[in-house]
Amino acid sequence: MGYDVHITRRTPWWEDEGEQITTQEWAAVVAADPELEMVQVARVSPRGQDTVLEYRHEWLAQMVTHPERDTHGAWLDWGEGQIVVKHPDELLLKKMREIAGVLGARVQGDDCEYYDE
């Protein structure tokens, strides 16, 4: 588990009703933004362990310009009509706001707070 922040058009983010962000829209945003890349695989080595955890998803992107991308990921994952990021820092939140602006969406945390500025 973790704290998720969502790029969404729904109010609140968990509602089934409301306009969704399509995979076509998401792919277009990633393709047009040199800071983003569709990576489809996330790999993490938990601290103090030799194992590597892997997550695969067709619509998983990464902020490749993020200075901590190799240690903290900076992954943005499309699912169920929205883009989700776990524990974003201020730099990633700023990028999420930019993406939301392009998509006509908002950035909303798990507790329904908005990150508009």
XYZ file of C-alpha atoms in Angstrom:
117
model
C 0.000 0.000 0.000
C 0.972 3.597 -0.225
C -0.461 7.025 -0.752
C -1.690 7.541 -4.306
C -2.201 10.789 -6.164
C -4.433 10.690 -9.248
C -4.725 12.655 -12.468
C -8.466 12.382 -12.954
C -11.577 13.959 -14.397
C -13.795 12.373 -11.750
C -15.018 13.992 -8.559
C -14.047 12.291 -6.342
C -11.402 10.147 -8.054
C -12.937 6.815 -6.976
C -16.350 7.410 -8.567
C -17.234 5.042 -11.386
C -19.243 7.785 -13.067
C -17.498 10.559 -14.910
C -15.326 11.136 -17.902
C -12.300 8.882 -18.212
C -8.860 9.572 -19.591
C -8.453 7.160 -22.483
C -5.353 5.146 -23.275
C -5.146 7.015 -26.574
C -5.056 10.362 -24.751
C -2.448 9.053 -22.316
C -0.249 7.652 -25.084
C -0.466 10.977 -26.958
C 0.582 12.953 -23.859
C 3.565 10.659 -23.258
C 4.616 10.744 -26.923
C 4.458 14.566 -27.014
C 6.411 15.141 -23.778
C 10.210 14.629 -23.916
C 10.261 14.225 -20.118
C 8.036 11.131 -20.299
C 8.602 7.675 -21.732
C 6.287 4.679 -21.934
C 8.420 2.065 -20.156
C 5.860 -0.708 -19.466
C 8.141 -2.270 -16.807
C 9.108 -0.967 -13.360
C 11.913 -2.614 -11.396
C 12.762 -1.898 -7.762
C 15.253 -3.406 -5.333
C 13.947 -3.050 -1.769
C 16.530 -1.640 0.627
C 18.705 -4.272 2.204
C 17.557 -7.016 -0.168
C 19.165 -8.620 -3.194
C 15.803 -9.301 -4.845
C 14.300 -7.229 -7.631
C 10.557 -6.627 -7.724
C 9.023 -6.130 -11.131
C 5.727 -4.604 -12.215
C 4.539 -4.730 -15.822
C 1.756 -2.705 -17.373
C 1.180 -1.659 -20.962
C 0.401 1.946 -19.974
C 3.178 2.536 -17.420
C 5.273 5.631 -18.081
C 8.250 7.183 -16.327
C 9.418 10.750 -15.895
C 12.855 10.087 -17.356
C 14.229 13.500 -16.386
C 13.466 12.989 -12.683
C 16.766 13.045 -10.762
C 15.715 10.091 -8.565
C 14.132 7.945 -11.277
C 16.665 5.156 -10.749
C 16.043 4.907 -6.991
C 12.431 6.053 -6.562
C 10.929 5.331 -9.971
C 8.954 8.454 -10.909
C 6.381 6.147 -12.547
C 2.953 7.227 -13.786
C 0.506 4.387 -14.317
C -2.723 4.622 -16.327
C -5.580 2.490 -15.061
C -9.371 2.641 -14.994
C -9.484 5.973 -16.797
C -6.970 7.869 -14.680
C -3.227 8.156 -14.087
C -1.902 7.165 -10.666
C 1.406 7.927 -8.936
C 2.516 6.541 -5.573
C 4.114 9.021 -3.151
C 4.981 11.754 -5.672
C 7.486 14.389 -4.617
C 7.120 18.078 -5.518
C 8.860 17.676 -8.869
C 6.565 14.838 -9.902
C 3.500 16.727 -8.607
C 4.489 19.651 -10.825
C 4.679 17.317 -13.839
C 1.312 15.804 -12.864
C -0.250 19.289 -12.845
C 1.153 19.923 -16.341
C -0.278 16.622 -17.590
C -3.636 17.364 -15.947
C -3.745 20.721 -17.729
C -3.212 19.050 -21.096
C -5.892 16.448 -20.358
C -8.495 18.793 -18.871
C -8.216 16.951 -15.551
C -7.168 17.648 -11.952
C -4.604 16.207 -9.563
C -6.299 14.676 -6.515
C -4.929 12.694 -3.565
C -6.410 9.591 -1.964
C -8.081 11.795 0.670
C -9.717 13.957 -2.061
C -7.422 16.939 -1.611
C -6.476 18.779 -4.802
C -2.943 19.662 -5.827
C -3.823 22.494 -8.188
C -0.900 24.738 -7.244
